[in-house]
Amino acid sequence: MEFDKRRFIQTLQDVPAEQPLLETPEHSEYLQTHVFDRLSDKGTFNLTELDWNAFDLRHVTPVNYDRSYERTHLGWLQGINAFLRKTPTASLNEKGFF
């Protein structure tokens, strides 16, 4: 398979807009009344009684959790770049992409 510059550029232009990795954390009234209030009253909660469709990930995501995601993302990029700098170049006798 040969690299097609026009197709590559078109694919780059067709990429959808970047979306945030995590949604903004929100308070869940369902979790407050059905889980946390019952935990503070009784000290226990049966997870089989939980309606998993009544809340989303944004309802259980801690505030400022996106900062750790950003640090992890940057760490991965720095690690990949360091690995690529140390990797010796290879000469290929045939055309190839990457």
Coordinates of C-alpha atoms in Angstrom, one line a residue:
M1 CA 0.0 0.0 0.0
E2 CA 1.5 3.3 -1.0
F3 CA 1.1 6.6 0.9
D4 CA -1.4 8.9 -0.8
K5 CA -0.7 12.5 0.2
R6 CA -4.1 13.9 -1.0
R7 CA -6.0 11.2 0.9
F8 CA -4.0 11.8 4.0
I9 CA -4.6 15.6 3.9
Q10 CA -8.4 15.0 3.3
T11 CA -8.5 12.6 6.2
L12 CA -6.9 15.2 8.5
Q13 CA -9.4 17.8 7.4
D14 CA -12.3 15.4 8.1
V15 CA -11.3 14.8 11.7
P16 CA -14.1 15.9 14.0
A17 CA -13.6 18.7 16.5
E18 CA -11.8 17.7 19.8
Q19 CA -14.2 16.9 22.6
P20 CA -13.3 17.1 26.3
L21 CA -12.2 13.8 27.8
L22 CA -14.4 14.2 30.9
E23 CA -17.7 15.9 31.4
T24 CA -17.9 18.6 34.0
P25 CA -18.7 17.0 37.3
E26 CA -22.3 17.5 38.5
H27 CA -24.2 16.8 41.7
S28 CA -26.6 13.9 41.5
E29 CA -29.8 14.3 43.6
Y30 CA -30.4 10.5 43.1
L31 CA -27.1 9.5 44.5
Q32 CA -27.5 12.0 47.4
T33 CA -30.9 10.7 48.5
H34 CA -30.6 7.0 47.6
V35 CA -27.0 6.3 48.5
F36 CA -25.2 9.0 50.6
D37 CA -28.1 9.9 52.9
R38 CA -28.9 6.2 53.5
L39 CA -25.2 5.5 54.2
S40 CA -25.1 8.3 56.8
D41 CA -28.3 7.0 58.4
K42 CA -27.8 3.3 58.4
G43 CA -24.0 3.0 57.7
T44 CA -24.6 0.4 54.9
F45 CA -26.0 0.3 51.4
N46 CA -27.0 -2.7 49.3
L47 CA -25.5 -2.1 45.8
T48 CA -28.1 -4.4 44.2
E49 CA -30.7 -1.7 45.0
L50 CA -28.8 0.9 43.0
D51 CA -30.3 2.0 39.7
W52 CA -27.2 2.2 37.5
N53 CA -29.1 4.1 34.8
A54 CA -30.1 6.9 37.1
F55 CA -26.7 8.6 37.0
D56 CA -23.7 9.2 34.7
L57 CA -20.0 9.3 35.1
R58 CA -20.1 13.1 35.5
H59 CA -22.1 12.5 38.8
V60 CA -19.3 10.4 40.3
T61 CA -16.3 12.3 38.9
P62 CA -14.4 14.3 41.5
V63 CA -13.9 18.0 41.0
N64 CA -10.6 18.8 39.2
Y65 CA -10.1 15.2 38.2
D66 CA -9.5 16.3 34.6
R67 CA -6.1 17.8 35.8
S68 CA -4.7 14.3 36.5
Y69 CA -5.9 13.2 33.0
E70 CA -4.1 16.1 31.5
R71 CA -0.9 15.2 33.4
T72 CA -1.2 11.6 32.3
H73 CA -1.7 12.6 28.7
L74 CA 1.3 14.8 28.7
G75 CA 3.4 12.1 30.4
W76 CA 2.5 9.6 27.7
L77 CA 3.5 12.1 25.0
Q78 CA 6.8 12.8 26.6
G79 CA 7.5 9.1 27.1
I80 CA 6.7 8.3 23.4
N81 CA 8.8 11.2 22.2
A82 CA 11.8 10.1 24.4
F83 CA 11.4 6.5 23.0
L84 CA 11.3 7.8 19.4
R85 CA 14.4 9.9 19.9
K86 CA 16.3 6.8 21.2
T87 CA 15.0 4.6 18.4
P88 CA 17.6 4.2 15.6
T89 CA 16.4 4.9 12.1
A90 CA 15.9 2.0 9.8
S91 CA 16.6 2.0 6.1
L92 CA 13.8 0.4 4.1
N93 CA 14.3 -0.9 0.6
E94 CA 10.6 -0.5 -0.2
K95 CA 8.1 2.3 0.1
G96 CA 6.0 2.2 3.3
F97 CA 4.0 4.5 5.5
F98 CA 5.5 4.5 9.0

